[in-house]
CSV table of C-alpha atoms and ligand atoms in Angstrom, one decimal:
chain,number,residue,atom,x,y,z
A,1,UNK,CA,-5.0,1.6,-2.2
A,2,UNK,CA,-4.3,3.9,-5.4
A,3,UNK,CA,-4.1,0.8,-7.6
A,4,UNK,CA,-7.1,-0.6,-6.4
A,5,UNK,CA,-8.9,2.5,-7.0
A,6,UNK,CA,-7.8,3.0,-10.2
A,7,UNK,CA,-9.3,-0.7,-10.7
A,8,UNK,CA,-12.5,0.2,-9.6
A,9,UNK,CA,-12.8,3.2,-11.8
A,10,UNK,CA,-11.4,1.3,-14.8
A,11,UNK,CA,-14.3,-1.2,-14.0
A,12,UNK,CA,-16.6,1.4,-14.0
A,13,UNK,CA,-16.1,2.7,-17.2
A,14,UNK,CA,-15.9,-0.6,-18.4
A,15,UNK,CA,-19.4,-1.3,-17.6
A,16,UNK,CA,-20.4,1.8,-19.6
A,17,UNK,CA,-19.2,0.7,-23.0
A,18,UNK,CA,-15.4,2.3,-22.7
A,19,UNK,CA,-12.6,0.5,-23.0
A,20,UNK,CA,-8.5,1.4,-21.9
A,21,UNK,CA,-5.9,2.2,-24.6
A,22,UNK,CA,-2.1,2.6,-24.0
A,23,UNK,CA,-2.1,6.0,-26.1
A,24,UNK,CA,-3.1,9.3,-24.6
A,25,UNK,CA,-4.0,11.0,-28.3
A,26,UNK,CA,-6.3,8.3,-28.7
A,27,UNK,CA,-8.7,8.2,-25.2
A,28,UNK,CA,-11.7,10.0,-25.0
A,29,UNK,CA,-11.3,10.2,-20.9
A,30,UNK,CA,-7.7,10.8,-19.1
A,31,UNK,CA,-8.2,10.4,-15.7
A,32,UNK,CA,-4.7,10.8,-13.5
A,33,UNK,CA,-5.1,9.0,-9.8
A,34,UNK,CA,-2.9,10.9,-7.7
A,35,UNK,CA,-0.6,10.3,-4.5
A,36,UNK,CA,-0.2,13.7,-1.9
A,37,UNK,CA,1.8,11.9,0.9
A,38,UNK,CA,4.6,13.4,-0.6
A,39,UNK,CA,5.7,17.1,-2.2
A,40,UNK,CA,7.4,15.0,-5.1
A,41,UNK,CA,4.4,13.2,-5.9
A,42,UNK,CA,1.7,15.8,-6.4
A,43,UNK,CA,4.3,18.4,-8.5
A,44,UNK,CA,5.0,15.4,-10.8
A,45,UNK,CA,0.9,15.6,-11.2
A,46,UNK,CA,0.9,18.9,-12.7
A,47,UNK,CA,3.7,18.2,-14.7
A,48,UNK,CA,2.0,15.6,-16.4
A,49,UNK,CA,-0.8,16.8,-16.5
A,50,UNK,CA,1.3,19.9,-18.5
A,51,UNK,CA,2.4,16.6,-21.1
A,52,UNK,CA,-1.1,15.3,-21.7
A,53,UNK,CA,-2.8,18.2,-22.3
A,54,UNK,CA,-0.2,18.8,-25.3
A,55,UNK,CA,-1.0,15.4,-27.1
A,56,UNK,CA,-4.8,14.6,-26.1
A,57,UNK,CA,-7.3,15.0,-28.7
A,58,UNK,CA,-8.5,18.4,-28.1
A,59,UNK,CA,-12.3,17.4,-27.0
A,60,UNK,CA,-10.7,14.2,-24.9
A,61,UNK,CA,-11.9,14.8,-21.1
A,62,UNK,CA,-9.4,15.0,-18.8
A,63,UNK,CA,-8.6,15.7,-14.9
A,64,UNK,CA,-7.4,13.9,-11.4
A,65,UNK,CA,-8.9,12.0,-8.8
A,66,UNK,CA,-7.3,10.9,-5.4
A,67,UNK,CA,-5.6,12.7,-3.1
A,68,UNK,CA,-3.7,15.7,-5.1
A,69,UNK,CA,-7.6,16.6,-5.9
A,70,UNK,CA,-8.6,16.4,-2.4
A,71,UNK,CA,-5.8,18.7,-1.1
A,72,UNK,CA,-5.8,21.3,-4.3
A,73,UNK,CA,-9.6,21.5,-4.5
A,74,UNK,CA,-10.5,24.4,-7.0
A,75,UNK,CA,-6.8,25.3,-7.3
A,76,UNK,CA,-6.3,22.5,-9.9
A,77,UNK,CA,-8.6,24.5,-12.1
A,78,UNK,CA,-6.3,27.5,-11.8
A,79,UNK,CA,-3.1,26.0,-12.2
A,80,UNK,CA,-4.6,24.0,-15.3
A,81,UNK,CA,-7.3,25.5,-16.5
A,82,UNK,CA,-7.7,22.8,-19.4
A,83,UNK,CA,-8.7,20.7,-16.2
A,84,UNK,CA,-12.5,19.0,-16.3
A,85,UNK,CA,-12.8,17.4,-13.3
A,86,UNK,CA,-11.6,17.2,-9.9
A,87,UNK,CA,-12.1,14.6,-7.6
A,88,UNK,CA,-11.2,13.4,-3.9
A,89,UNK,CA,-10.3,10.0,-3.3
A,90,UNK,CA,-13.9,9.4,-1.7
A,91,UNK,CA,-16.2,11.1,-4.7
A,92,UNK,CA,-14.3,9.1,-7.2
A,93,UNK,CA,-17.9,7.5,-8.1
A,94,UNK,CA,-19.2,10.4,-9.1
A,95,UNK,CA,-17.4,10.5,-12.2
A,96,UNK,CA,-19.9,9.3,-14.5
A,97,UNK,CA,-21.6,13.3,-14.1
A,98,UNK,CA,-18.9,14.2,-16.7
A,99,UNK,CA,-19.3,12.4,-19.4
A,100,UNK,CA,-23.1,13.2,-18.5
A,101,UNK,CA,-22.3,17.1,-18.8
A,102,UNK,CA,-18.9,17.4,-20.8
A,103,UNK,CA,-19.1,20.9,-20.8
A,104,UNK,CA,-19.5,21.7,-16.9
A,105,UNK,CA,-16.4,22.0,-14.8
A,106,UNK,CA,-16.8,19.0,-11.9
A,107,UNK,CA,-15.4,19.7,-8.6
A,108,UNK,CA,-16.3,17.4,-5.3
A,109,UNK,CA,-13.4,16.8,-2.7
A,110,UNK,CA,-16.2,15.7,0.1
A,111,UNK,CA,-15.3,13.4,2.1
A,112,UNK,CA,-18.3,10.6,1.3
A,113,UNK,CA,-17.2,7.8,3.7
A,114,UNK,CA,-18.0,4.1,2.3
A,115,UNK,CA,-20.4,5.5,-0.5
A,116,UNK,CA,-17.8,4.7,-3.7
A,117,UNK,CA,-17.8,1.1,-2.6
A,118,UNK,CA,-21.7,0.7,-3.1
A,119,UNK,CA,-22.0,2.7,-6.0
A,120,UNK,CA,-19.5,1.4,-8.4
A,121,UNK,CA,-20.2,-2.0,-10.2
A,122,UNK,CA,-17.4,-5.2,-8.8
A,123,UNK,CA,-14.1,-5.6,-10.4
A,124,UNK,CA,-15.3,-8.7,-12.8
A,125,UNK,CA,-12.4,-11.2,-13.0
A,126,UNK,CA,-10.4,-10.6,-10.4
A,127,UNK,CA,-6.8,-10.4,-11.2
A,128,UNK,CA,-4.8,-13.4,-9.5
A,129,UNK,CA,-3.7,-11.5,-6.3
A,130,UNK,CA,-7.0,-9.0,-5.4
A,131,UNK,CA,-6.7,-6.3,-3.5
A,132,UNK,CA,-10.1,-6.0,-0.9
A,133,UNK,CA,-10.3,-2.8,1.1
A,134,UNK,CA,-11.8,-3.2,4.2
A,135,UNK,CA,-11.2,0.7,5.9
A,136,UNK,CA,-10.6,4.2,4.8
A,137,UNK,CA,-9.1,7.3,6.0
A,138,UNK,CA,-7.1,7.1,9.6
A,139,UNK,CA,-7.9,8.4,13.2
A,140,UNK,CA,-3.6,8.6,13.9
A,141,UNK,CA,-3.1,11.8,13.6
A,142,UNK,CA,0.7,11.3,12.3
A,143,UNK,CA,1.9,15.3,12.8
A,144,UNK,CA,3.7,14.5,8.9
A,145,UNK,CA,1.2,12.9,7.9
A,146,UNK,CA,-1.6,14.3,5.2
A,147,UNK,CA,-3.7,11.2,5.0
A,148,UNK,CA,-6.0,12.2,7.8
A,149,UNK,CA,-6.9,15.6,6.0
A,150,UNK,CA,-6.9,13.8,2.3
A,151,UNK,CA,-8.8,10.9,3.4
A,152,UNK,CA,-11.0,11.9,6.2
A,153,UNK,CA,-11.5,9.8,9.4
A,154,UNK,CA,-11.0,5.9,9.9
A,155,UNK,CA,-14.2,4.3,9.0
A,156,UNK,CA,-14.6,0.2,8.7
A,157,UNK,CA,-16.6,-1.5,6.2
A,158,UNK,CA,-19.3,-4.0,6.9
A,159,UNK,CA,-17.9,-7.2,7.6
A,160,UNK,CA,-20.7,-8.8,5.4
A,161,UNK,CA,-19.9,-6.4,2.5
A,162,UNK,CA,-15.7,-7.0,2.7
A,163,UNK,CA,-16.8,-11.2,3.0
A,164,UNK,CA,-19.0,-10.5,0.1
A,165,UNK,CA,-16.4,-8.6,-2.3
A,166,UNK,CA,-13.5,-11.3,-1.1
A,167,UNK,CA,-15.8,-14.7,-2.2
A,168,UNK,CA,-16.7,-12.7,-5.2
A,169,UNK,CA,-12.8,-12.4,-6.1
A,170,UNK,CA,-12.0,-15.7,-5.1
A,171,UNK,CA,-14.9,-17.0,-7.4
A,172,UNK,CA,-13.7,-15.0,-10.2
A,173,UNK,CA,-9.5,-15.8,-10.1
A,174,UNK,CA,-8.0,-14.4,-6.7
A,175,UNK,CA,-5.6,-17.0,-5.3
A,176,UNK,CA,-4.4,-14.3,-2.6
A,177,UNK,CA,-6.2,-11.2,-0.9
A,178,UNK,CA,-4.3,-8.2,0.1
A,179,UNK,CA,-6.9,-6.7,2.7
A,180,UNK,CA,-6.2,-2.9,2.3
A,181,UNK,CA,-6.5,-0.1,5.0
A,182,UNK,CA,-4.4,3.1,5.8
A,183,UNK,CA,-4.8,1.7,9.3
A,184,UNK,CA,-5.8,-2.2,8.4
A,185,UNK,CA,-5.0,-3.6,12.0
A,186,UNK,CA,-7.7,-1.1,13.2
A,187,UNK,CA,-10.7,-2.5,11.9
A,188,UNK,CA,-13.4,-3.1,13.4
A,189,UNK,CA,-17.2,-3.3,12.6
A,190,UNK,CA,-19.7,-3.3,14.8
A,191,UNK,CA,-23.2,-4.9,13.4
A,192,UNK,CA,-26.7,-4.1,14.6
A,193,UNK,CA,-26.0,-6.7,16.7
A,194,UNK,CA,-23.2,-5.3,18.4
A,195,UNK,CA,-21.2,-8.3,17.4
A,196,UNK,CA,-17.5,-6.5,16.8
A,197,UNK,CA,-15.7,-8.0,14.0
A,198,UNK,CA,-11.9,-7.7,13.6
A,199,UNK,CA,-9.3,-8.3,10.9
A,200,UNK,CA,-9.0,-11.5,12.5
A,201,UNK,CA,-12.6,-12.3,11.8
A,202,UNK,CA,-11.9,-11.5,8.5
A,203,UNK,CA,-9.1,-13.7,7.5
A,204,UNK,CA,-10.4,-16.9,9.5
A,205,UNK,CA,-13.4,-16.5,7.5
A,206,UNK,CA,-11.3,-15.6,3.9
A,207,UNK,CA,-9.1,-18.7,4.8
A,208,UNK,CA,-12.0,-20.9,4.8
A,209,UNK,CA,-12.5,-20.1,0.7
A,210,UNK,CA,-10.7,-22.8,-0.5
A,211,UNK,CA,-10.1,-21.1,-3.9
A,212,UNK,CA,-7.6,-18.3,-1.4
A,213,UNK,CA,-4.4,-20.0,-0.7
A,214,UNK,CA,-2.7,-16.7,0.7
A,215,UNK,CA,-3.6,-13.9,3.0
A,216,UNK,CA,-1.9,-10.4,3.6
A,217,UNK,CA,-2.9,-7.1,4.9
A,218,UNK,CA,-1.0,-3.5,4.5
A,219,UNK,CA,-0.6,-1.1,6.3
A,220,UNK,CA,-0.3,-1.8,9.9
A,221,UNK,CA,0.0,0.6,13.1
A,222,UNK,CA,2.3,-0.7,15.6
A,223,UNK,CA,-0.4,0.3,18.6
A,224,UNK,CA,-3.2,-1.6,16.9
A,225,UNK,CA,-1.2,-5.4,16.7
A,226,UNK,CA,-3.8,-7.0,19.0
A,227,UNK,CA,-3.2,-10.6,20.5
A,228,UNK,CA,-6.3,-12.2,18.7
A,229,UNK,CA,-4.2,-10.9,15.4
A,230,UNK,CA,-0.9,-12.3,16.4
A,231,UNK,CA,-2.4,-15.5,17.3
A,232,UNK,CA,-3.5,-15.8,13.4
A,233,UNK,CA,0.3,-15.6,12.1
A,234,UNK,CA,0.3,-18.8,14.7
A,235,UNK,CA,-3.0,-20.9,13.6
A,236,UNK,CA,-3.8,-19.8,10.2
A,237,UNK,CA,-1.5,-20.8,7.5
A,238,UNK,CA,-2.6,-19.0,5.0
A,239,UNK,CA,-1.7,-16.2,6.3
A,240,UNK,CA,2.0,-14.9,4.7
A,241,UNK,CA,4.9,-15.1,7.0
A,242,UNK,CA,5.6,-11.3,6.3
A,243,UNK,CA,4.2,-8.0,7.7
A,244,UNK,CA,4.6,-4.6,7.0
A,245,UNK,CA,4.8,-2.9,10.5
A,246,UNK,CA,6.4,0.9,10.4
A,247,UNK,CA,8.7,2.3,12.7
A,248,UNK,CA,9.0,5.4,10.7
A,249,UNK,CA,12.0,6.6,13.4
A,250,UNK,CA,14.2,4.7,16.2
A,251,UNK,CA,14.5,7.7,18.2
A,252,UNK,CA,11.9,8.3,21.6
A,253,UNK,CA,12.0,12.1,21.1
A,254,UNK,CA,11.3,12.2,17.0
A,255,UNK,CA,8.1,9.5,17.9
A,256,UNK,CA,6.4,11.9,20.3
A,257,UNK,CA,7.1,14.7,18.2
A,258,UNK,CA,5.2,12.6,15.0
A,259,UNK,CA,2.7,11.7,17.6
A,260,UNK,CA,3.2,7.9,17.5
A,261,UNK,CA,2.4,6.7,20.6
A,262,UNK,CA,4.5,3.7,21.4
A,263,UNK,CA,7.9,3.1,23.0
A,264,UNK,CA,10.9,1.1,21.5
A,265,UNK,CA,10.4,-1.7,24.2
A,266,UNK,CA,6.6,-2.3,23.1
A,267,UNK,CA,7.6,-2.5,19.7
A,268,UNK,CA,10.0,-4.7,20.1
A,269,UNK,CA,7.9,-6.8,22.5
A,270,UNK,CA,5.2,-6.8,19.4
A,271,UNK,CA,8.0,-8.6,16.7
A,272,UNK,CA,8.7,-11.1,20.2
A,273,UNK,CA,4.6,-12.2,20.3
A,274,UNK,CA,4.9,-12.2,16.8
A,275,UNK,CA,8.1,-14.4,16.2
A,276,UNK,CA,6.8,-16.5,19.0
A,277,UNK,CA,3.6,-17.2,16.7
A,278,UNK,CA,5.7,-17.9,13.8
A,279,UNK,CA,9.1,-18.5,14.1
A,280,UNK,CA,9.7,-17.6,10.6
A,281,UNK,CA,7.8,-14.3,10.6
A,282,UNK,CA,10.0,-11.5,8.2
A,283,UNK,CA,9.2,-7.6,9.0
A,284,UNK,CA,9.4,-4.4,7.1
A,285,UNK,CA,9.0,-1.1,7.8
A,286,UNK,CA,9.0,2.2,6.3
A,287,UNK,CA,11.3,5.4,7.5
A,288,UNK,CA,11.3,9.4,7.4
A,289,UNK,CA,14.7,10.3,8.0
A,290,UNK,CA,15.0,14.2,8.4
A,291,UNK,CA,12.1,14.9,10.9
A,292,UNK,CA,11.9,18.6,11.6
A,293,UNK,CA,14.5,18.6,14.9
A,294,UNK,CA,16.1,15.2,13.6
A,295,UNK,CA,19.7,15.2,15.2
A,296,UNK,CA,22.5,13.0,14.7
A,297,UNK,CA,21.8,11.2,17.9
A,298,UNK,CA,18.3,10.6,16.8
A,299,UNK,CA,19.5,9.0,13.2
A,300,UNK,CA,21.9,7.0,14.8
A,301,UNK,CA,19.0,5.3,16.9
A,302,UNK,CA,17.2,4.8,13.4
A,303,UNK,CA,20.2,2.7,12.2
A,304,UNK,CA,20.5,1.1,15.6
A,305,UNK,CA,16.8,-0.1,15.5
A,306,UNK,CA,16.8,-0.9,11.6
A,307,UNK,CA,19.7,-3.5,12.2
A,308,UNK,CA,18.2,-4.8,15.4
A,309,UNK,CA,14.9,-5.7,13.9
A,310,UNK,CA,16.4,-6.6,10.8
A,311,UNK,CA,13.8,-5.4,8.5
A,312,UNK,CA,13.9,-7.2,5.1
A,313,UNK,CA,12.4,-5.0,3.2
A,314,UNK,CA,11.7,-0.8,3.6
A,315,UNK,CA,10.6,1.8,2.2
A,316,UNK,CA,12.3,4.9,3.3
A,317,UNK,CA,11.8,8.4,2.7
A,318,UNK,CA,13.2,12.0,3.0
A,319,UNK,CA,10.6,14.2,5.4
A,320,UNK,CA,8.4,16.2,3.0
A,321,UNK,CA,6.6,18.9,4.3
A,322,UNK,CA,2.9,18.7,3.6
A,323,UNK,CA,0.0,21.4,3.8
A,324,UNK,CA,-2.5,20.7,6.6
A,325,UNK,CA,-0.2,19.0,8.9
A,326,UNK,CA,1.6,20.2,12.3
A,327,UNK,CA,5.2,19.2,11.3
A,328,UNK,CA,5.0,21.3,8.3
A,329,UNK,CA,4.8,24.3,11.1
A,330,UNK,CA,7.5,23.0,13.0
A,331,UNK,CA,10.8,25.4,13.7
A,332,UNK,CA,13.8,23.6,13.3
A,333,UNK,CA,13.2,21.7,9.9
A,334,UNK,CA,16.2,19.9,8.7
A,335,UNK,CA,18.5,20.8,5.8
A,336,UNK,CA,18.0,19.1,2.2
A,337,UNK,CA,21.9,17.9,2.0
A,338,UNK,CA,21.5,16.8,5.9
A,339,UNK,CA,18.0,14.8,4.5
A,340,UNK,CA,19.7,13.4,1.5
A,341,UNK,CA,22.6,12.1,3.3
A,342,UNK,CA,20.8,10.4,6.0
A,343,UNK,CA,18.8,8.5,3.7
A,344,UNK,CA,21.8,7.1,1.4
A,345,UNK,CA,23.4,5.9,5.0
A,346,UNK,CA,19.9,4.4,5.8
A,347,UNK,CA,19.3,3.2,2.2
A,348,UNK,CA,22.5,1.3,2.4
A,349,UNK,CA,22.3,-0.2,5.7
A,350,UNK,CA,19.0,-1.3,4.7
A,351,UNK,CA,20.0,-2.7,1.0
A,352,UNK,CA,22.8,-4.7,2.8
A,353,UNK,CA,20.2,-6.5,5.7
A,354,UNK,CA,17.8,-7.2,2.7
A,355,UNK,CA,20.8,-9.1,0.6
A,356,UNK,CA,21.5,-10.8,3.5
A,357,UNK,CA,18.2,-11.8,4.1
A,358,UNK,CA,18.2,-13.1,0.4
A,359,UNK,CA,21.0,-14.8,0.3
A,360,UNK,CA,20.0,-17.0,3.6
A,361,UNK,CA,17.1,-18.1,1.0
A,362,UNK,CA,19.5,-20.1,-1.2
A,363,UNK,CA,19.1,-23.6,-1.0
A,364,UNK,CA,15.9,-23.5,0.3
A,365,UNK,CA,12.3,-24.3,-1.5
A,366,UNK,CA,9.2,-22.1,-1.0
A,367,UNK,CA,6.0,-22.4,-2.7
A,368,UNK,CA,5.8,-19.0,-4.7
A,369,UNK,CA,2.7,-17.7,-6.2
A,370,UNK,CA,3.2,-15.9,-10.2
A,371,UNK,CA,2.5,-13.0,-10.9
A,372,UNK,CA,2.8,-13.1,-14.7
A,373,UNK,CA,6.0,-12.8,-17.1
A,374,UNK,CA,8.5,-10.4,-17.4
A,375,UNK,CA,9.1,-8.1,-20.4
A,376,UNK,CA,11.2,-10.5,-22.6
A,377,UNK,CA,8.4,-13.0,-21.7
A,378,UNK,CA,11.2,-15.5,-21.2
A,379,UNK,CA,11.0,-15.7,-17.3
A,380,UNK,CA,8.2,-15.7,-14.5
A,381,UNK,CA,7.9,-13.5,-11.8
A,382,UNK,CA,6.9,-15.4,-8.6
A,383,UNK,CA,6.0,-14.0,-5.5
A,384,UNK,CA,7.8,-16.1,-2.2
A,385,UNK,CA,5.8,-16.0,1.2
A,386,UNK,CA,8.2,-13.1,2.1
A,387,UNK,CA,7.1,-11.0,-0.9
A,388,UNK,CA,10.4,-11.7,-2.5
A,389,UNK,CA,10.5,-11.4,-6.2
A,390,UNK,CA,12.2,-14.6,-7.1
A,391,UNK,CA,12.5,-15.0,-11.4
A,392,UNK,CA,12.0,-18.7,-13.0
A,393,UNK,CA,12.6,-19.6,-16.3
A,394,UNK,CA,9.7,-20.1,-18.3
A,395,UNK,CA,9.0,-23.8,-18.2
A,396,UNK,CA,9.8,-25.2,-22.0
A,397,UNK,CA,7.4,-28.4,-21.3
A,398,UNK,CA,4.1,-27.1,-20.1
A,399,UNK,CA,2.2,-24.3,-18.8
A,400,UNK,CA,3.7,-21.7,-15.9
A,401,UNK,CA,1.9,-22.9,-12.4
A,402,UNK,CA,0.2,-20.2,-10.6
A,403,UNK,CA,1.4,-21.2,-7.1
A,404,UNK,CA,4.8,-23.6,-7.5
A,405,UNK,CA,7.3,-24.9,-5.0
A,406,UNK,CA,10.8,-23.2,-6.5
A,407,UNK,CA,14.2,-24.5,-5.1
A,408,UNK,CA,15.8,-20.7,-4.6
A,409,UNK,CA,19.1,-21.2,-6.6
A,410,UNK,CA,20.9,-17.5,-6.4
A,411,UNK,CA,20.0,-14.2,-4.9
A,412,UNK,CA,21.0,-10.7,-4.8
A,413,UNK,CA,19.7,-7.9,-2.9
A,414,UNK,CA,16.7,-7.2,-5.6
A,415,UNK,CA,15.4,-10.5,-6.0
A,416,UNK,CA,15.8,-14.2,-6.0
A,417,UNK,CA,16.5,-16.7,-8.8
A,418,UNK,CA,14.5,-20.3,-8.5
A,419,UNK,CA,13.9,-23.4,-10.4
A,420,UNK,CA,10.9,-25.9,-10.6
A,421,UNK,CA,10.8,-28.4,-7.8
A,422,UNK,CA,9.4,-31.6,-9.9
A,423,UNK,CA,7.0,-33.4,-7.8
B,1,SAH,N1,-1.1,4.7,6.8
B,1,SAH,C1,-0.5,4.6,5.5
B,1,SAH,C2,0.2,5.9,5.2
B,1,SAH,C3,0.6,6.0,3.8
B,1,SAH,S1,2.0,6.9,3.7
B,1,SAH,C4,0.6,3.5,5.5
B,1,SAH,O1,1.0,3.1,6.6
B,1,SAH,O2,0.9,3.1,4.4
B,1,SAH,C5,3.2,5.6,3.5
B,1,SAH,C6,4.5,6.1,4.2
B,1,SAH,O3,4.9,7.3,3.7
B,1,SAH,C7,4.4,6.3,5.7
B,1,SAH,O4,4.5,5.1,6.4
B,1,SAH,C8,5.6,7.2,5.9
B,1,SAH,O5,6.8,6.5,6.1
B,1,SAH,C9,5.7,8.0,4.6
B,1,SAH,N2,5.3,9.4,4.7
B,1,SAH,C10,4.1,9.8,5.1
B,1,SAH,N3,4.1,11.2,5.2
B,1,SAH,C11,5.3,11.6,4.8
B,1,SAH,C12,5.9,12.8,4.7
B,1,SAH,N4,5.3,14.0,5.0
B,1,SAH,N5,7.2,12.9,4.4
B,1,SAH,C13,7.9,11.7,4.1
B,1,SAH,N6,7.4,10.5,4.2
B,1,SAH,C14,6.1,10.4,4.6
């Protein structure tokens, strides 16, 4: 969502005669676009924002937008005082009234709902695999979580707007669309109508563009996997045989205490439905290990659950307290060293499912899509239907292929190695 962001502002300030350089002493604008979900993330802010302030050119504007504005408001200014601007992830549009009024101090944190997306001019060539959000801000009220307070409350764009920006990309380069949503599986759009359109809607009607040749969506809430979704993993092709789906814990008691309302059974019975749609269907999942009143019990159902599923892929975390959420009040809050330790057992239990995973991939051929050369410039990074990174020599005799069947010839846990299938 960040990147995409960043995108849109980059495009804005493209259309106004600016242009991106690599070297802070030389920009006229520094804008930082920030991530709150975690403690780690917003002090690193600051501390950057320490760095650039010692190198910019002394009149170069500079301040944050996204969600370490949002949740430090006016504060930013005190903490760095250099600061010009300050701006939640929803009043990002709103930038232009700097460089209108260099001198003034710009603060906005509202919560504007769908505004940014009609005031902002289109991303112009779209990059290869576009990004298209089609929802902000999230109704779960996750007791971790700071999204809800950051982001504000779940809202749906209209389906004619999110069909509109998606042709648009696939006219302009996109050969995959990542709809985007903090709670994508919840959309839903009512028109004036009152036809109700789903996510489903919206990737029967993407796979119809015949420029799109894949289809994802991130992030999805276990509660919100509807049957009319499912059924899409089984009829429309397009559509990736991977899904990011998080558990966050394995234990009952830590769920109900982060307020996420399903039992292991149902979400197990979702992977079945979804298995049974596509046999070949991989899952991954993100974790918090070190939930305030985590025990040992509890962890050892996370581990139980992770192998069970066999997530290929995870993203797991160390519980951060964060302002303006319940679990931050919570009594019994685990020990760093407890935290830290729990996360290297997960961490490795996960790393060794994932190799696994890989590894069952050799021999086999799966049309990859590129996502552009690596530093040396002498391989390609491709993209396999699992979101694999698999690397390919670049081809001597030609020009790389944007989506290629590659024979997967070695693997380890990071990524895959593949060769050209000739036709
Ligand atoms: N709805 C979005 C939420 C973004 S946060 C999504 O599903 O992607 C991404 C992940 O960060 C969450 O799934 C959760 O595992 C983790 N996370 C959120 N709040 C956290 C916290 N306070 N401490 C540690 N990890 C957290």
């Amino acid at each position: 969502m960040n990147v995409y962001d960043s995108w849109r502002i980059a495009a804005m300030l493209d259309a106004r005669g600016m242009c991106a350089t690599k070297n802070v002493a030389d920009a006229d604008i520094i804008i930082l676009n920030t991530c709150s979900v975690r403690e780690k993330a917003t002090n690193k802010v600051f501390s950057e924002l320490g760095r650039i302030r010692d190198v910019k050119k002394t009149d170069a504007l500079f301040g944050i937008v996204g969600c370490v504005a949002r949740e430090s408001g006016a504060t930013a200014f005190h903490r760095m005082p250099d600061l010009n601007f300050v701006l939640g992830p929803q009043s990002y549009h709103r930038l232009p009234q700097i460089l209108e009024n260099p001198d003034a101090k710009l603060l906005n944190i509202d919560l504007g709902g769908l505004e940014k997306f009609d005031e902002m001019p289109q991303i112009v060539n779209a990059p290869t695999v576009s990004y298209i959000p089609i929802q902000e801000g999230c109704n779960h009220c996750c007791t971790y979580c700071i999204v809800p307070y950051t982001r504000g409350p779940e809202l749906s764009r209209s389906y004619d707007d999110v069909i509109r920006d998606t042709a648009m990309a696939a006219q302009t380069g996109a050969v995959e669309i990542c709809f985007l949503g903090q709670n994508v599986n919840g959309y839903k759009y009512t028109d004036e109508n009152g036809k109700v359109f789903r996510l489903s809607d919206l990737i029967r009607a993407t796979a119809k563009m015949p420029e799109i040749q894949r289809i994802r969506f991130t992030s999805s809430y276990p509660t919100e996997m509807t049957d009319d979704l499912i059924e899409m993993f089984r009829t429309e092709p397009k559509l990736l045989p991977f899904l990011n789906m998080p558990i966050q814990s394995g234990s009952p008691d830590v769920l109900k205490r982060m307020n996420r309302p399903y039992s292991l059974d149902s979400y197990v019975e979702i992977i079945n439905k979804l298995r049974n749609a596509r046999p070949d269907i991989q899952i991954s999942s993100d974790f918090i290990v070190g939930f305030p009143g985590e025990t040992d019990a509890d962890f050892a159902q996370t581990l139980e659950i992770a192998k069970r599923i066999r997530y290929i892929n995870s993203y797991s975390f160390k519980y951060s307290p964060r302002p303006h959420t319940a679990a931050a009040l919570m009594s019994d809050q685990v020990p760093e060293n407890i935290k830290r330790e729990r996360l290297a057992i997960l961490d490795s239990q996960l790393n060794e499912i994932q190799r696994d995973f890989n590894e069952t991939c050799i021999g086999k051929t799966l049309t990859c899509l590129c996502e552009g050369a690596d530093k040396t410039g002498r391989h390609l990074i491709y993209r396999t239907p699992y979101m694999q990174q698999c690397i390919v020599a670049y081809p001597k005799d030609g020009a790389p292929l944007t989506m290629a069947n590659i024979k997967i010839t070695a693997a380890n846990r990071a990524s895959l190695r593949g060769e050209y299938v000739k036709d």
